[in-house]
Amino acid sequence: MEEANDIRNVSIKALRPKTKGLISDLLNPQMFISAPNGVMRNWQGLAGLCKIHANYEASIVNNPDPTSKVLNLWQTQDPDSSTIKQFILFLEEMDRFDVVTDIDELIDEDIRMYKAHPQGPEIKPVSLEADKYIITTDDVERLSEGRSLVNYDAFLLYDQDDIDFAIQVLETMEKDYNMRFICKDRDLVGGGLEMDKMITLITERCNRVVVILSDNFFKSSVNDYLVRFAQAFGIDKERKIVPIVYKDLTVQPAHIKYMFTLNYKRMAHFNFWDRLRDSIRVGDLEKMKVMRSKSDNGQAIRSVVQENKECRLKPIHQAVKFSNSVGNLNNLDAINEPPLNPSTSADNLEKISDTKKEKKPGWFKTFKEHLKKEKNECMKQETKKSKHFFKKHIKRAAAVAN
């Protein structure tokens, strides 16, 4: 281990853009739980350990890649101590052993290449083949470092008259909610067709389209086309547009009128920014599949339990048959019918019918036969009484006649 530490006692200039990009992806996200020693576990903790001067705090916070900014400042302020070995110690102090594990192999490769080329890591120029994929300013840096293109949470559409509110949306959602937004005035690179770039971003690299609605917004044919296109594209994806209203509207087209809008003035008491964040968020499909499978299993269990209950208790529709059968003894056979289950297959019905045929007569059928016997006996007794009555009177009539 000591030999490895000696080998890593080189300047952080040895880190290639690919390694620095991975470090940034791991340390840039906001962390709410600090290490056991109280050090923050993201770029903020790294800046404190590197003893970056407080004057640079604003430039680091506003930088899209604060981790890379911290490493560059550390190398400039303290070139002797800014080594890979010390950087690893800082990560361990921050309780970020996961980062150490992820970059371990890359660091050894960086050091070998650095010793072979002490002038610094080579940055290959972007090829013309890759140039056609460059749409935003982030794409230039990430492709030159061998990293994948950025996917954004939302594309922001607005009119120039509403730029003040648009800047407020960008600053709040990016700084406070750590979301990635893109807008054409700030992020698109020069050259190429603007409409093609925006359509590519909307369809392939942005989850939502946040639209700041105003009267002037609908006067632009470009804005109106992009909204209609995003709405048509979102038919298969259910929800694509998130409309925002921050001032009164006098004009509202039909394709926007029936959409639910986030009203900045009306939702001020309900934390408008939280509502906007939740509207932009995309659900996790894998978690939804897990929850759905759990729900299906629960439904299957409930159906099995219900079937077991039906074997012991008579359902309501059979109770109705029983109540009707009180007045009509001929319907007593229907009481013995097995409970019907919508999920019962044809084979099961045949088995039920077979078991019904093989089944011995129940007490209902016995009761029915008993009633019939009693009825027949009563009729016989009444017949005998009537015959005896008539014989008695005939004898009396004969005696009186004689």
PDB file of C-alpha atoms in Angstrom, residues 165-281:
ATOM      1  CA  PHE A 165     -38.972  35.681 -14.959  1.00  0.00           C
ATOM      2  CA  ALA A 166     -37.183  33.109 -17.139  1.00  0.00           C
ATOM      3  CA  ILE A 167     -33.881  33.911 -15.391  1.00  0.00           C
ATOM      4  CA  GLN A 168     -35.637  33.525 -12.041  1.00  0.00           C
ATOM      5  CA  VAL A 169     -36.897  30.097 -13.083  1.00  0.00           C
ATOM      6  CA  LEU A 170     -33.428  29.009 -14.239  1.00  0.00           C
ATOM      7  CA  GLU A 171     -31.638  30.210 -11.119  1.00  0.00           C
ATOM      8  CA  THR A 172     -34.177  28.729  -8.712  1.00  0.00           C
ATOM      9  CA  MET A 173     -34.512  25.315 -10.335  1.00  0.00           C
ATOM     10  CA  GLU A 174     -30.794  24.862 -11.046  1.00  0.00           C
ATOM     11  CA  LYS A 175     -29.366  26.154  -7.776  1.00  0.00           C
ATOM     12  CA  ASP A 176     -32.039  25.267  -5.232  1.00  0.00           C
ATOM     13  CA  TYR A 177     -33.396  22.075  -6.811  1.00  0.00           C
ATOM     14  CA  ASN A 178     -30.272  20.822  -8.626  1.00  0.00           C
ATOM     15  CA  MET A 179     -32.098  20.367 -11.949  1.00  0.00           C
ATOM     16  CA  ARG A 180     -30.661  20.741 -15.451  1.00  0.00           C
ATOM     17  CA  PHE A 181     -32.426  23.294 -17.642  1.00  0.00           C
ATOM     18  CA  ILE A 182     -31.622  24.427 -21.151  1.00  0.00           C
ATOM     19  CA  CYS A 183     -32.698  27.505 -23.099  1.00  0.00           C
ATOM     20  CA  LYS A 184     -31.679  28.584 -26.559  1.00  0.00           C
ATOM     21  CA  ASP A 185     -30.244  32.007 -25.648  1.00  0.00           C
ATOM     22  CA  ARG A 186     -27.838  30.675 -23.046  1.00  0.00           C
ATOM     23  CA  ASP A 187     -26.910  27.124 -24.054  1.00  0.00           C
ATOM     24  CA  LEU A 188     -27.081  26.628 -27.836  1.00  0.00           C
ATOM     25  CA  VAL A 189     -23.813  26.765 -29.785  1.00  0.00           C
ATOM     26  CA  GLY A 190     -23.527  28.898 -32.898  1.00  0.00           C
ATOM     27  CA  GLY A 191     -24.042  27.460 -36.356  1.00  0.00           C
ATOM     28  CA  GLY A 192     -26.581  25.045 -37.736  1.00  0.00           C
ATOM     29  CA  LEU A 193     -30.339  25.397 -37.970  1.00  0.00           C
ATOM     30  CA  GLU A 194     -31.833  26.676 -34.723  1.00  0.00           C
ATOM     31  CA  MET A 195     -35.173  24.937 -35.238  1.00  0.00           C
ATOM     32  CA  ASP A 196     -33.532  21.556 -35.869  1.00  0.00           C
ATOM     33  CA  LYS A 197     -31.469  21.876 -32.708  1.00  0.00           C
ATOM     34  CA  MET A 198     -34.442  22.750 -30.540  1.00  0.00           C
ATOM     35  CA  ILE A 199     -36.551  19.913 -31.949  1.00  0.00           C
ATOM     36  CA  THR A 200     -33.711  17.454 -31.328  1.00  0.00           C
ATOM     37  CA  LEU A 201     -33.388  18.635 -27.736  1.00  0.00           C
ATOM     38  CA  ILE A 202     -37.141  18.477 -27.113  1.00  0.00           C
ATOM     39  CA  THR A 203     -37.600  15.002 -28.573  1.00  0.00           C
ATOM     40  CA  GLU A 204     -34.367  13.257 -27.531  1.00  0.00           C
ATOM     41  CA  ARG A 205     -32.659  14.976 -24.630  1.00  0.00           C
ATOM     42  CA  CYS A 206     -35.264  16.827 -22.544  1.00  0.00           C
ATOM     43  CA  ASN A 207     -37.860  15.189 -20.303  1.00  0.00           C
ATOM     44  CA  ARG A 208     -40.233  18.172 -20.254  1.00  0.00           C
ATOM     45  CA  VAL A 209     -40.871  21.476 -22.014  1.00  0.00           C
ATOM     46  CA  VAL A 210     -41.517  24.298 -19.534  1.00  0.00           C
ATOM     47  CA  VAL A 211     -43.435  27.106 -21.259  1.00  0.00           C
ATOM     48  CA  ILE A 212     -43.771  30.602 -19.760  1.00  0.00           C
ATOM     49  CA  LEU A 213     -47.116  31.777 -21.127  1.00  0.00           C
ATOM     50  CA  SER A 214     -47.805  35.421 -21.949  1.00  0.00           C
ATOM     51  CA  ASP A 215     -49.643  37.411 -24.591  1.00  0.00           C
ATOM     52  CA  ASN A 216     -46.413  38.150 -26.439  1.00  0.00           C
ATOM     53  CA  PHE A 217     -45.413  34.493 -26.375  1.00  0.00           C
ATOM     54  CA  PHE A 218     -48.276  33.521 -28.688  1.00  0.00           C
ATOM     55  CA  LYS A 219     -47.420  36.283 -31.123  1.00  0.00           C
ATOM     56  CA  SER A 220     -44.285  34.372 -32.111  1.00  0.00           C
ATOM     57  CA  SER A 221     -44.945  31.758 -34.779  1.00  0.00           C
ATOM     58  CA  VAL A 222     -41.794  29.885 -33.724  1.00  0.00           C
ATOM     59  CA  ASN A 223     -42.958  29.565 -30.131  1.00  0.00           C
ATOM     60  CA  ASP A 224     -46.437  28.516 -31.196  1.00  0.00           C
ATOM     61  CA  TYR A 225     -44.996  25.866 -33.542  1.00  0.00           C
ATOM     62  CA  LEU A 226     -42.666  24.452 -30.876  1.00  0.00           C
ATOM     63  CA  VAL A 227     -45.514  24.196 -28.360  1.00  0.00           C
ATOM     64  CA  ARG A 228     -47.763  22.451 -30.875  1.00  0.00           C
ATOM     65  CA  PHE A 229     -44.939  20.119 -31.870  1.00  0.00           C
ATOM     66  CA  ALA A 230     -44.125  19.234 -28.240  1.00  0.00           C
ATOM     67  CA  GLN A 231     -47.814  18.641 -27.551  1.00  0.00           C
ATOM     68  CA  ALA A 232     -48.148  16.328 -30.559  1.00  0.00           C
ATOM     69  CA  PHE A 233     -44.931  14.522 -29.632  1.00  0.00           C
ATOM     70  CA  GLY A 234     -46.202  14.046 -26.085  1.00  0.00           C
ATOM     71  CA  ILE A 235     -49.334  12.178 -27.174  1.00  0.00           C
ATOM     72  CA  ASP A 236     -47.533   8.844 -26.858  1.00  0.00           C
ATOM     73  CA  LYS A 237     -45.636   9.987 -23.767  1.00  0.00           C
ATOM     74  CA  GLU A 238     -48.728  11.295 -21.957  1.00  0.00           C
ATOM     75  CA  ARG A 239     -47.206  14.506 -20.529  1.00  0.00           C
ATOM     76  CA  LYS A 240     -44.564  16.689 -22.171  1.00  0.00           C
ATOM     77  CA  ILE A 241     -45.516  20.351 -21.640  1.00  0.00           C
ATOM     78  CA  VAL A 242     -45.526  22.126 -18.257  1.00  0.00           C
ATOM     79  CA  PRO A 243     -47.190  25.552 -18.800  1.00  0.00           C
ATOM     80  CA  ILE A 244     -46.521  28.443 -16.386  1.00  0.00           C
ATOM     81  CA  VAL A 245     -48.557  31.632 -15.984  1.00  0.00           C
ATOM     82  CA  TYR A 246     -46.976  34.466 -14.018  1.00  0.00           C
ATOM     83  CA  LYS A 247     -49.114  37.375 -15.209  1.00  0.00           C
ATOM     84  CA  ASP A 248     -52.640  37.851 -16.522  1.00  0.00           C
ATOM     85  CA  LEU A 249     -53.426  36.557 -20.003  1.00  0.00           C
ATOM     86  CA  THR A 250     -55.850  38.024 -22.508  1.00  0.00           C
ATOM     87  CA  VAL A 251     -55.059  35.548 -25.284  1.00  0.00           C
ATOM     88  CA  GLN A 252     -54.971  31.782 -24.783  1.00  0.00           C
ATOM     89  CA  PRO A 253     -55.160  29.346 -27.732  1.00  0.00           C
ATOM     90  CA  ALA A 254     -57.414  26.319 -27.566  1.00  0.00           C
ATOM     91  CA  HIS A 255     -54.533  23.824 -27.437  1.00  0.00           C
ATOM     92  CA  ILE A 256     -53.313  25.492 -24.194  1.00  0.00           C
ATOM     93  CA  LYS A 257     -56.646  26.558 -22.725  1.00  0.00           C
ATOM     94  CA  TYR A 258     -57.621  23.086 -21.521  1.00  0.00           C
ATOM     95  CA  MET A 259     -54.236  22.204 -20.048  1.00  0.00           C
ATOM     96  CA  PHE A 260     -53.590  22.569 -16.323  1.00  0.00           C
ATOM     97  CA  THR A 261     -51.227  25.493 -15.788  1.00  0.00           C
ATOM     98  CA  LEU A 262     -49.051  26.438 -12.825  1.00  0.00           C
ATOM     99  CA  ASN A 263     -50.061  29.948 -11.835  1.00  0.00           C
ATOM    100  CA  TYR A 264     -47.210  31.774 -10.099  1.00  0.00           C
ATOM    101  CA  LYS A 265     -49.485  34.279  -8.330  1.00  0.00           C
ATOM    102  CA  ARG A 266     -52.151  31.797  -7.327  1.00  0.00           C
ATOM    103  CA  MET A 267     -49.719  29.172  -6.012  1.00  0.00           C
ATOM    104  CA  ALA A 268     -47.512  31.518  -4.023  1.00  0.00           C
ATOM    105  CA  HIS A 269     -49.015  30.169  -0.801  1.00  0.00           C
ATOM    106  CA  PHE A 270     -48.410  26.541  -1.840  1.00  0.00           C
ATOM    107  CA  ASN A 271     -44.695  26.844  -2.746  1.00  0.00           C
ATOM    108  CA  PHE A 272     -44.818  27.280  -6.499  1.00  0.00           C
ATOM    109  CA  TRP A 273     -41.253  26.012  -6.979  1.00  0.00           C
ATOM    110  CA  ASP A 274     -41.965  22.686  -5.315  1.00  0.00           C
ATOM    111  CA  ARG A 275     -44.968  22.224  -7.574  1.00  0.00           C
ATOM    112  CA  LEU A 276     -42.839  23.011 -10.612  1.00  0.00           C
ATOM    113  CA  ARG A 277     -40.172  20.525  -9.531  1.00  0.00           C
ATOM    114  CA  ASP A 278     -42.749  17.784  -9.036  1.00  0.00           C
ATOM    115  CA  SER A 279     -44.300  18.544 -12.424  1.00  0.00           C
ATOM    116  CA  ILE A 280     -40.934  18.179 -14.151  1.00  0.00           C
ATOM    117  CA  ARG A 281     -39.874  15.025 -12.384  1.00  0.00           C
TER     118      ARG A 281
END
